[in-house]
Structure formats: structure tokens, C-alpha cells
């Protein structure tokens, strides 16, 4: 949506209801199991994203911009069978960006922050024999981007 000139708003919501119809196999614990009825791994029921950006002129040949992005994912599981020890918790992250660019798009300079609230969450995990391995997502990170187009 563009409620006023220079302001762009966007949002998306996804609902997933995945379910194994019929399948028996070996689970993460090494035992044979019937997985019928369990959700697919890495398929959160809800995912949502909202973003906003605003751009304005700061002279005849330059523009400034700011933007933000909020992402939510509900809980899911890292394996078939809905093993509570391999549950990936829900999380919400916030990314921000601000910068300057040429009005003709030939160059831009921006600073960004990803996961600026420094939310700690796992984006993967698995079991190996008697060990659970959890892969943490990236912590807060900041950077600078310079783009030049010919």
C-alpha cells in the first residue's frame, strides 16, 4: 500500500497445515515409528512479515530513505514425529535500514541492522546418538552498503 507519496507499507501472512498422511520409518531417536498425522519438519503453522519504507527528496539529485521489516515465525519441529526435544521455538526479528541515493539510481549508500533486538533462536537442530545439536541463528549484525551502477 502507498497511503502517502514516498511511504510504502506491505504485509503478508501465511498459514500452513501440513500433515503426513501415511509414513513409517526410522526417527531421530533411531527407532521405527509411524509418522502419520505429524506435521512436516520446518513448516511453522504461521509466518508473517510486515515492512515499511519511506523515501523523500533532499535536493535536486539526492533522496533519503528509511525502512524496517518485522518477521514472525511460529513454532515448528526439526524432525518428523513432533519430538518435543527437537522443537524450534517461535521468534520475531526486526531489521532496519537507512541511507541516501542518487535520484537517478546511479549510486546508493545505506546502513543496516539485522535482528536489531538480538533475538536468540535456533533455526535448526538434530540429534546424533545421545547428543542434541542446535544451530543458532545469527545475532544482531550491522553493516554498510555502497552500490554503484553504470
CSV table of N, CA and C in Angstrom, one decimal:
chain,number,residue,atom,x,y,z
A,1,UNK,N,0.8,-1.2,0.0
A,1,UNK,CA,0.0,0.0,0.0
A,1,UNK,C,0.9,1.2,0.0
A,2,UNK,N,0.4,2.3,-0.6
A,2,UNK,CA,1.1,3.6,-0.6
A,2,UNK,C,0.1,4.6,-0.1
A,3,UNK,N,0.0,4.8,1.2
A,3,UNK,CA,-1.0,5.8,1.7
A,3,UNK,C,-0.7,7.2,1.4
A,4,UNK,N,0.6,7.6,1.4
A,4,UNK,CA,1.0,8.9,1.0
A,4,UNK,C,2.3,8.8,0.1
A,5,UNK,N,2.6,9.8,-0.7
A,5,UNK,CA,3.8,9.7,-1.5
A,5,UNK,C,5.0,9.4,-0.7
A,6,UNK,N,5.8,8.5,-1.2
A,6,UNK,CA,7.1,8.1,-0.5
A,6,UNK,C,7.0,7.0,0.5
A,7,UNK,N,5.8,6.8,1.0
A,7,UNK,CA,5.6,5.8,2.1
A,7,UNK,C,5.0,4.5,1.5
A,8,UNK,N,5.7,3.4,1.6
A,8,UNK,CA,5.3,2.1,1.2
A,8,UNK,C,5.1,1.2,2.4
A,9,UNK,N,3.9,0.5,2.4
A,9,UNK,CA,3.6,-0.4,3.5
A,9,UNK,C,3.3,-1.8,2.9
A,10,UNK,N,3.8,-2.8,3.5
A,10,UNK,CA,3.5,-4.2,3.0
A,10,UNK,C,3.3,-5.2,4.1
A,11,UNK,N,2.6,-6.2,3.9
A,11,UNK,CA,2.4,-7.2,4.9
A,11,UNK,C,2.0,-8.5,4.2
A,12,UNK,N,2.4,-9.6,4.8
A,12,UNK,CA,2.0,-10.9,4.3
A,12,UNK,C,1.8,-11.9,5.5
A,13,UNK,N,0.9,-12.8,5.3
A,13,UNK,CA,0.6,-13.8,6.4
A,13,UNK,C,0.4,-15.1,5.7
A,14,UNK,N,1.1,-16.1,6.2
A,14,UNK,CA,1.0,-17.5,5.7
A,14,UNK,C,0.5,-18.4,6.7
A,15,UNK,N,-0.4,-19.3,6.4
A,15,UNK,CA,-0.9,-20.3,7.3
A,15,UNK,C,-0.6,-21.7,6.6
A,16,UNK,N,0.1,-22.6,7.3
A,16,UNK,CA,0.4,-23.9,6.8
A,16,UNK,C,-0.1,-25.0,7.7
A,17,UNK,N,-0.9,-25.9,7.1
A,17,UNK,CA,-1.4,-27.0,7.9
A,17,UNK,C,-0.9,-28.3,7.2
A,18,UNK,N,0.4,-28.6,7.4
A,18,UNK,CA,1.0,-29.8,6.7
A,18,UNK,C,0.7,-31.0,7.6
A,19,UNK,N,0.6,-32.1,7.0
A,19,UNK,CA,0.3,-33.3,7.7
A,19,UNK,C,0.7,-34.6,6.9
A,20,UNK,N,1.5,-35.4,7.5
A,20,UNK,CA,1.9,-36.7,6.8
A,20,UNK,C,0.7,-37.6,6.8
A,21,UNK,N,0.3,-38.1,5.6
A,21,UNK,CA,-0.8,-38.9,5.5
A,21,UNK,C,-0.5,-40.4,5.9
A,22,UNK,N,0.6,-40.9,5.4
A,22,UNK,CA,1.0,-42.3,5.6
A,22,UNK,C,2.5,-42.4,5.5
A,23,UNK,N,3.2,-42.8,6.6
A,23,UNK,CA,4.6,-43.0,6.5
A,23,UNK,C,5.1,-43.6,7.8
A,24,UNK,N,5.8,-44.7,7.7
A,24,UNK,CA,6.5,-45.3,8.8
A,24,UNK,C,8.0,-45.4,8.4
A,25,UNK,N,8.9,-45.1,9.4
A,25,UNK,CA,10.3,-45.0,9.1
A,25,UNK,C,11.1,-44.9,10.4
A,26,UNK,N,12.3,-44.7,10.3
A,26,UNK,CA,13.2,-44.5,11.5
A,26,UNK,C,13.3,-43.0,11.8
A,27,UNK,N,13.0,-42.7,13.1
A,27,UNK,CA,13.0,-41.4,13.6
A,27,UNK,C,14.4,-41.0,14.0
A,28,UNK,N,14.5,-39.7,14.5
A,28,UNK,CA,15.8,-39.2,15.0
A,28,UNK,C,16.3,-40.0,16.2
A,29,UNK,N,15.5,-40.7,16.9
A,29,UNK,CA,15.9,-41.5,18.0
A,29,UNK,C,16.4,-42.9,17.6
A,30,UNK,N,16.3,-43.2,16.3
A,30,UNK,CA,16.8,-44.5,15.9
A,30,UNK,C,15.8,-45.6,15.9
A,31,UNK,N,14.6,-45.3,16.4
A,31,UNK,CA,13.5,-46.3,16.5
A,31,UNK,C,12.5,-46.1,15.3
A,32,UNK,N,11.9,-47.2,14.9
A,32,UNK,CA,10.9,-47.2,13.9
A,32,UNK,C,9.6,-46.6,14.5
A,33,UNK,N,9.0,-45.8,13.7
A,33,UNK,CA,7.8,-45.1,14.2
A,33,UNK,C,6.8,-44.9,13.0
A,34,UNK,N,5.5,-44.7,13.4
A,34,UNK,CA,4.5,-44.4,12.4
A,34,UNK,C,4.3,-42.9,12.5
A,35,UNK,N,4.6,-42.1,11.5
A,35,UNK,CA,4.6,-40.7,11.5
A,35,UNK,C,3.3,-40.1,10.9
A,36,UNK,N,2.3,-40.9,10.7
A,36,UNK,CA,1.0,-40.4,10.2
A,36,UNK,C,0.4,-39.4,11.1
A,37,UNK,N,0.0,-38.3,10.6
A,37,UNK,CA,-0.6,-37.2,11.4
A,37,UNK,C,0.4,-36.2,11.9
A,38,UNK,N,1.7,-36.4,11.8
A,38,UNK,CA,2.6,-35.4,12.2
A,38,UNK,C,2.8,-34.4,11.2
A,39,UNK,N,3.2,-33.2,11.6
A,39,UNK,CA,3.5,-32.1,10.7
A,39,UNK,C,4.8,-32.3,10.0
A,40,UNK,N,4.9,-31.7,8.8
A,40,UNK,CA,6.2,-31.8,8.1
A,40,UNK,C,7.3,-31.0,8.9
A,41,UNK,N,8.5,-31.4,8.9
A,41,UNK,CA,9.5,-30.6,9.6
A,41,UNK,C,9.7,-29.3,9.0
A,42,UNK,N,10.1,-28.3,9.8
A,42,UNK,CA,10.4,-26.9,9.3
A,42,UNK,C,9.2,-26.3,8.6
A,43,UNK,N,8.0,-26.6,9.0
A,43,UNK,CA,6.8,-26.0,8.4
A,43,UNK,C,6.0,-25.3,9.5
A,44,UNK,N,6.4,-24.1,10.0
A,44,UNK,CA,5.6,-23.4,11.0
A,44,UNK,C,4.2,-23.2,10.6
A,45,UNK,N,3.2,-23.3,11.5
A,45,UNK,CA,1.8,-23.1,11.2
A,45,UNK,C,1.6,-21.6,10.7
A,46,UNK,N,2.3,-20.7,11.3
A,46,UNK,CA,2.1,-19.2,11.0
A,46,UNK,C,3.4,-18.6,10.6
A,47,UNK,N,3.4,-17.8,9.6
A,47,UNK,CA,4.5,-16.9,9.3
A,47,UNK,C,3.9,-15.6,8.8
A,48,UNK,N,4.6,-14.5,9.3
A,48,UNK,CA,4.1,-13.2,9.0
A,48,UNK,C,5.2,-12.2,8.8
A,49,UNK,N,5.0,-11.3,7.9
A,49,UNK,CA,6.1,-10.2,7.7
A,49,UNK,C,5.3,-8.9,7.4
A,50,UNK,N,5.9,-7.9,8.0
A,50,UNK,CA,5.4,-6.5,7.8
A,50,UNK,C,6.6,-5.6,7.5
A,51,UNK,N,6.4,-4.8,6.5
A,51,UNK,CA,7.5,-3.9,6.2
A,51,UNK,C,7.0,-2.5,5.9
A,52,UNK,N,7.9,-1.5,6.1
A,52,UNK,CA,7.5,-0.1,5.8
A,52,UNK,C,8.8,0.6,5.3
A,53,UNK,N,8.6,1.4,4.3
A,53,UNK,CA,9.8,2.2,3.9
A,53,UNK,C,9.2,3.6,3.5
A,54,UNK,N,10.1,4.6,3.8
A,54,UNK,CA,9.8,6.0,3.4
A,54,UNK,C,10.9,6.6,2.7
A,55,UNK,N,10.7,7.3,1.6
A,55,UNK,CA,11.7,7.9,0.8
A,55,UNK,C,11.3,9.3,0.5
A,56,UNK,N,12.3,10.3,0.6
A,56,UNK,CA,12.0,11.7,0.4
A,56,UNK,C,13.2,12.3,-0.3
A,57,UNK,N,12.9,13.5,-1.0
A,57,UNK,CA,13.9,14.2,-1.7
A,57,UNK,C,14.7,15.1,-0.7
A,58,UNK,N,16.0,15.2,-0.8
A,58,UNK,CA,16.8,16.1,0.0
A,58,UNK,C,17.7,17.0,-0.9
A,59,UNK,N,17.1,17.2,-2.1
A,59,UNK,CA,17.8,18.1,-3.0
A,59,UNK,C,17.4,17.7,-4.4
A,60,UNK,N,17.9,18.4,-5.4
A,60,UNK,CA,17.6,18.1,-6.8
A,60,UNK,C,18.0,16.7,-7.3
A,61,UNK,N,19.1,16.2,-6.7
A,61,UNK,CA,19.7,15.0,-7.2
A,61,UNK,C,19.9,13.9,-6.2
A,62,UNK,N,19.4,14.1,-5.0
A,62,UNK,CA,19.6,13.1,-3.9
A,62,UNK,C,18.2,12.8,-3.2
A,63,UNK,N,18.2,11.5,-2.7
A,63,UNK,CA,17.0,11.1,-2.0
A,63,UNK,C,17.5,10.4,-0.7
A,64,UNK,N,16.7,10.4,0.4
A,64,UNK,CA,17.0,9.7,1.6
A,64,UNK,C,15.9,8.7,1.8
A,65,UNK,N,16.2,7.6,2.5
A,65,UNK,CA,15.2,6.6,2.8
A,65,UNK,C,15.5,5.9,4.1
A,66,UNK,N,14.4,5.4,4.7
A,66,UNK,CA,14.5,4.6,5.9
A,66,UNK,C,13.5,3.4,5.7
A,67,UNK,N,13.8,2.3,6.3
A,67,UNK,CA,12.9,1.2,6.2
A,67,UNK,C,13.0,0.2,7.3
A,68,UNK,N,12.0,-0.6,7.5
A,68,UNK,CA,12.0,-1.6,8.6
A,68,UNK,C,11.2,-2.8,8.2
A,69,UNK,N,11.6,-3.9,8.7
A,69,UNK,CA,11.0,-5.2,8.4
A,69,UNK,C,10.8,-6.0,9.7
A,70,UNK,N,9.6,-6.5,9.9
A,70,UNK,CA,9.3,-7.3,11.1
A,70,UNK,C,8.9,-8.7,10.6
A,71,UNK,N,9.5,-9.7,11.1
A,71,UNK,CA,9.2,-11.1,10.7
A,71,UNK,C,8.9,-12.0,11.9
A,72,UNK,N,7.8,-12.7,11.8
A,72,UNK,CA,7.4,-13.7,12.8
A,72,UNK,C,7.3,-15.1,12.2
A,73,UNK,N,7.8,-16.1,13.0
A,73,UNK,CA,7.5,-17.5,12.6
A,73,UNK,C,7.1,-18.2,13.9
A,74,UNK,N,6.0,-19.0,13.8
A,74,UNK,CA,5.5,-19.7,14.9
A,74,UNK,C,6.4,-21.0,15.1
A,75,UNK,N,6.1,-21.7,16.2
A,75,UNK,CA,6.9,-22.9,16.5
A,75,UNK,C,6.8,-24.0,15.4
A,76,UNK,N,7.8,-24.8,15.2
A,76,UNK,CA,7.8,-25.9,14.3
A,76,UNK,C,8.7,-27.0,14.9
A,77,UNK,N,8.9,-28.0,14.2
A,77,UNK,CA,9.7,-29.1,14.7
A,77,UNK,C,10.8,-29.4,13.6
A,78,UNK,N,12.0,-29.8,14.1
A,78,UNK,CA,13.1,-30.1,13.2
A,78,UNK,C,13.1,-31.6,12.8
A,79,UNK,N,12.1,-32.3,13.1
A,79,UNK,CA,12.0,-33.7,12.6
A,79,UNK,C,10.6,-34.2,12.5
A,80,UNK,N,10.4,-35.3,11.8
A,80,UNK,CA,9.1,-35.9,11.8
A,80,UNK,C,8.7,-36.4,13.2
A,81,UNK,N,7.5,-36.5,13.5
A,81,UNK,CA,7.0,-37.1,14.8
A,81,UNK,C,6.8,-36.1,15.9
A,82,UNK,N,7.0,-34.8,15.6
A,82,UNK,CA,6.8,-33.8,16.6
A,82,UNK,C,7.5,-34.1,18.0
A,83,UNK,N,8.8,-34.4,17.9
A,83,UNK,CA,9.6,-34.7,19.0
A,83,UNK,C,9.8,-33.4,19.8
A,84,UNK,N,9.4,-33.3,21.1
A,84,UNK,CA,9.5,-32.1,21.9
A,84,UNK,C,10.9,-31.6,22.1
A,85,UNK,N,11.9,-32.5,22.0
A,85,UNK,CA,13.3,-32.2,22.2
A,85,UNK,C,13.8,-31.5,20.9
A,86,UNK,N,13.1,-31.6,19.8
A,86,UNK,CA,13.6,-31.0,18.6
A,86,UNK,C,12.7,-29.9,18.1
A,87,UNK,N,12.0,-29.3,19.1
A,87,UNK,CA,11.0,-28.2,18.8
A,87,UNK,C,11.8,-26.9,18.6
A,88,UNK,N,11.5,-26.2,17.5
A,88,UNK,CA,12.1,-24.9,17.2
A,88,UNK,C,11.1,-23.9,17.7
A,89,UNK,N,11.5,-23.1,18.6
A,89,UNK,CA,10.6,-22.1,19.2
A,89,UNK,C,10.2,-21.0,18.3
A,90,UNK,N,9.1,-20.3,18.6
A,90,UNK,CA,8.7,-19.2,17.7
A,90,UNK,C,9.6,-18.0,18.0
A,91,UNK,N,9.7,-17.1,17.0
A,91,UNK,CA,10.5,-15.9,17.2
A,91,UNK,C,10.0,-14.7,16.3
A,92,UNK,N,10.4,-13.5,16.7
A,92,UNK,CA,10.1,-12.3,15.9
A,92,UNK,C,11.5,-11.6,15.8
A,93,UNK,N,11.8,-11.1,14.6
A,93,UNK,CA,13.0,-10.4,14.3
A,93,UNK,C,12.7,-9.0,13.7
A,94,UNK,N,13.5,-8.0,13.9
A,94,UNK,CA,13.4,-6.7,13.3
A,94,UNK,C,14.6,-6.3,12.6
A,95,UNK,N,14.5,-5.9,11.3
A,95,UNK,CA,15.6,-5.4,10.5
A,95,UNK,C,15.3,-3.9,10.2
A,96,UNK,N,16.4,-3.1,10.2
A,96,UNK,CA,16.2,-1.7,9.9
A,96,UNK,C,17.3,-1.3,8.8
A,97,UNK,N,17.0,-0.2,8.1
A,97,UNK,CA,17.9,0.3,7.1
A,97,UNK,C,17.6,1.8,6.8
A,98,UNK,N,18.7,2.5,6.6
A,98,UNK,CA,18.6,3.9,6.3
A,98,UNK,C,19.7,4.3,5.3
A,99,UNK,N,19.4,5.3,4.5
A,99,UNK,CA,20.5,5.7,3.6
A,99,UNK,C,20.2,6.9,2.6
A,100,UNK,N,21.1,7.1,1.7
A,100,UNK,CA,21.0,8.1,0.7
A,100,UNK,C,21.2,7.4,-0.7
A,101,UNK,N,20.6,8.0,-1.7
A,101,UNK,CA,20.8,7.5,-3.0
A,101,UNK,C,20.6,8.7,-4.0
A,102,UNK,N,21.3,8.5,-5.2
A,102,UNK,CA,21.1,9.4,-6.3
A,102,UNK,C,19.7,9.3,-6.8
A,103,UNK,N,19.1,10.4,-7.2
A,103,UNK,CA,17.8,10.4,-7.7
A,103,UNK,C,17.7,9.6,-9.0
A,104,UNK,N,18.8,9.5,-9.8
A,104,UNK,CA,18.7,8.7,-11.0
A,104,UNK,C,19.1,7.2,-10.7
A,105,UNK,N,19.4,6.8,-9.4
A,105,UNK,CA,19.7,5.5,-9.1
A,105,UNK,C,21.1,5.0,-9.4
A,106,UNK,N,22.0,5.9,-9.7
A,106,UNK,CA,23.4,5.5,-10.1
A,106,UNK,C,24.2,5.1,-8.9
A,107,UNK,N,23.9,5.6,-7.7
A,107,UNK,CA,24.6,5.2,-6.5
A,107,UNK,C,23.7,5.2,-5.3
A,108,UNK,N,24.1,4.4,-4.3
A,108,UNK,CA,23.3,4.5,-3.0
A,108,UNK,C,24.3,4.1,-1.9
A,109,UNK,N,24.1,4.6,-0.7
A,109,UNK,CA,24.8,4.3,0.5
A,109,UNK,C,23.8,4.1,1.6
A,110,UNK,N,23.9,3.0,2.3
A,110,UNK,CA,23.0,2.7,3.3
A,110,UNK,C,23.7,2.0,4.5
A,111,UNK,N,23.1,2.2,5.7
A,111,UNK,CA,23.5,1.4,6.9
A,111,UNK,C,22.3,0.5,7.2
A,112,UNK,N,22.6,-0.7,7.7
A,112,UNK,CA,21.6,-1.6,8.0
A,112,UNK,C,21.9,-2.3,9.4
A,113,UNK,N,20.8,-2.8,10.0
A,113,UNK,CA,20.9,-3.6,11.2
A,113,UNK,C,19.9,-4.8,11.0
A,114,UNK,N,20.4,-6.0,11.2
A,114,UNK,CA,19.6,-7.2,11.1
A,114,UNK,C,19.5,-7.8,12.5
A,115,UNK,N,18.3,-8.2,12.8
A,115,UNK,CA,17.9,-8.8,14.1
A,115,UNK,C,18.4,-7.8,15.2
A,116,UNK,N,18.0,-6.5,15.0
A,116,UNK,CA,18.4,-5.4,15.9
A,116,UNK,C,18.0,-5.6,17.3
A,117,UNK,N,17.0,-6.4,17.6
A,117,UNK,CA,16.6,-6.7,19.0
A,117,UNK,C,17.4,-7.8,19.6
A,118,UNK,N,18.3,-8.4,18.8
A,118,UNK,CA,19.2,-9.5,19.2
A,118,UNK,C,18.5,-10.7,19.8
A,119,UNK,N,17.4,-11.1,19.1
A,119,UNK,CA,16.6,-12.3,19.5
A,119,UNK,C,17.5,-13.5,19.3
A,120,UNK,N,17.6,-14.4,20.3
A,120,UNK,CA,18.3,-15.6,20.2
A,120,UNK,C,17.3,-16.7,19.9
A,121,UNK,N,17.5,-17.4,18.8
A,121,UNK,CA,16.6,-18.5,18.4
A,121,UNK,C,17.4,-19.5,17.6
A,122,UNK,N,16.9,-20.7,17.5
A,122,UNK,CA,17.6,-21.8,16.8
A,122,UNK,C,16.8,-21.9,15.4
A,123,UNK,N,17.6,-22.0,14.3
A,123,UNK,CA,17.0,-22.2,13.0
A,123,UNK,C,17.1,-23.7,12.6
A,124,UNK,N,17.8,-24.5,13.3
A,124,UNK,CA,18.0,-25.9,13.0
A,124,UNK,C,18.4,-26.7,14.3
A,125,UNK,N,18.1,-27.9,14.3
A,125,UNK,CA,18.6,-28.8,15.4
A,125,UNK,C,18.4,-30.2,14.9
A,126,UNK,N,19.3,-31.1,15.5
A,126,UNK,CA,19.1,-32.5,15.2
A,126,UNK,C,19.8,-33.3,16.3
A,127,UNK,N,19.5,-34.6,16.3
A,127,UNK,CA,20.0,-35.5,17.3
A,127,UNK,C,21.0,-36.4,16.6
A,128,UNK,N,22.1,-36.6,17.3
A,128,UNK,CA,23.1,-37.6,16.8
A,128,UNK,C,23.5,-38.5,18.0
A,129,UNK,N,23.1,-39.7,17.9
A,129,UNK,CA,23.2,-40.7,19.0
A,129,UNK,C,22.6,-40.1,20.3
A,130,UNK,N,23.4,-39.7,21.3
A,130,UNK,CA,22.8,-39.1,22.5
A,130,UNK,C,23.0,-37.6,22.7
A,131,UNK,N,23.3,-37.0,21.6
A,131,UNK,CA,23.7,-35.6,21.6
A,131,UNK,C,22.7,-34.8,20.7
A,132,UNK,N,22.2,-33.7,21.3
A,132,UNK,CA,21.3,-32.8,20.5
A,132,UNK,C,22.2,-31.6,20.1
A,133,UNK,N,22.1,-31.3,18.8
A,133,UNK,CA,22.9,-30.2,18.2
A,133,UNK,C,21.9,-29.1,17.8
A,134,UNK,N,22.2,-27.9,18.3
A,134,UNK,CA,21.3,-26.8,18.0
A,134,UNK,C,22.1,-25.7,17.2
A,135,UNK,N,21.6,-25.3,16.1
A,135,UNK,CA,22.2,-24.3,15.3
A,135,UNK,C,21.5,-23.0,15.5
A,136,UNK,N,22.2,-22.0,16.2
A,136,UNK,CA,21.6,-20.7,16.5
A,136,UNK,C,21.6,-19.8,15.2
A,137,UNK,N,20.6,-19.0,15.1
A,137,UNK,CA,20.6,-18.0,14.0
A,137,UNK,C,21.6,-16.9,14.3
A,138,UNK,N,21.8,-16.1,13.4
A,138,UNK,CA,22.8,-15.0,13.5
A,138,UNK,C,22.3,-14.0,14.6
A,139,UNK,N,23.2,-13.5,15.4
A,139,UNK,CA,22.8,-12.5,16.4
A,139,UNK,C,22.7,-11.1,15.6
A,140,UNK,N,22.5,-10.1,16.4
A,140,UNK,CA,22.4,-8.8,15.8
A,140,UNK,C,23.6,-8.5,14.9
A,141,UNK,N,23.4,-7.9,13.8
A,141,UNK,CA,24.6,-7.5,12.9
A,141,UNK,C,24.3,-6.2,12.3
A,142,UNK,N,25.3,-5.4,12.0
A,142,UNK,CA,25.2,-4.1,11.4
A,142,UNK,C,26.1,-4.0,10.2
A,143,UNK,N,25.8,-3.2,9.3
A,143,UNK,CA,26.7,-3.1,8.1
A,143,UNK,C,26.5,-1.8,7.3
A,144,UNK,N,27.3,-1.7,6.3
A,144,UNK,CA,27.2,-0.5,5.4
A,144,UNK,C,27.2,-1.1,4.0
A,145,UNK,N,26.4,-0.5,3.2
A,145,UNK,CA,26.3,-1.0,1.8
A,145,UNK,C,26.5,0.2,0.8
A,146,UNK,N,27.5,0.1,-0.1
A,146,UNK,CA,27.7,1.1,-1.1
A,146,UNK,C,27.4,0.4,-2.5
A,147,UNK,N,26.5,1.0,-3.3
A,147,UNK,CA,26.2,0.4,-4.6
A,147,UNK,C,26.4,1.5,-5.6
A,148,UNK,N,27.1,1.1,-6.7
A,148,UNK,CA,27.3,2.0,-7.8
A,148,UNK,C,26.9,1.3,-9.1
A,149,UNK,N,26.1,1.9,-9.9
A,149,UNK,CA,25.6,1.3,-11.1
A,149,UNK,C,26.1,2.2,-12.3
A,150,UNK,N,26.4,1.5,-13.3
A,150,UNK,CA,26.9,2.2,-14.5
A,150,UNK,C,25.8,2.7,-15.4
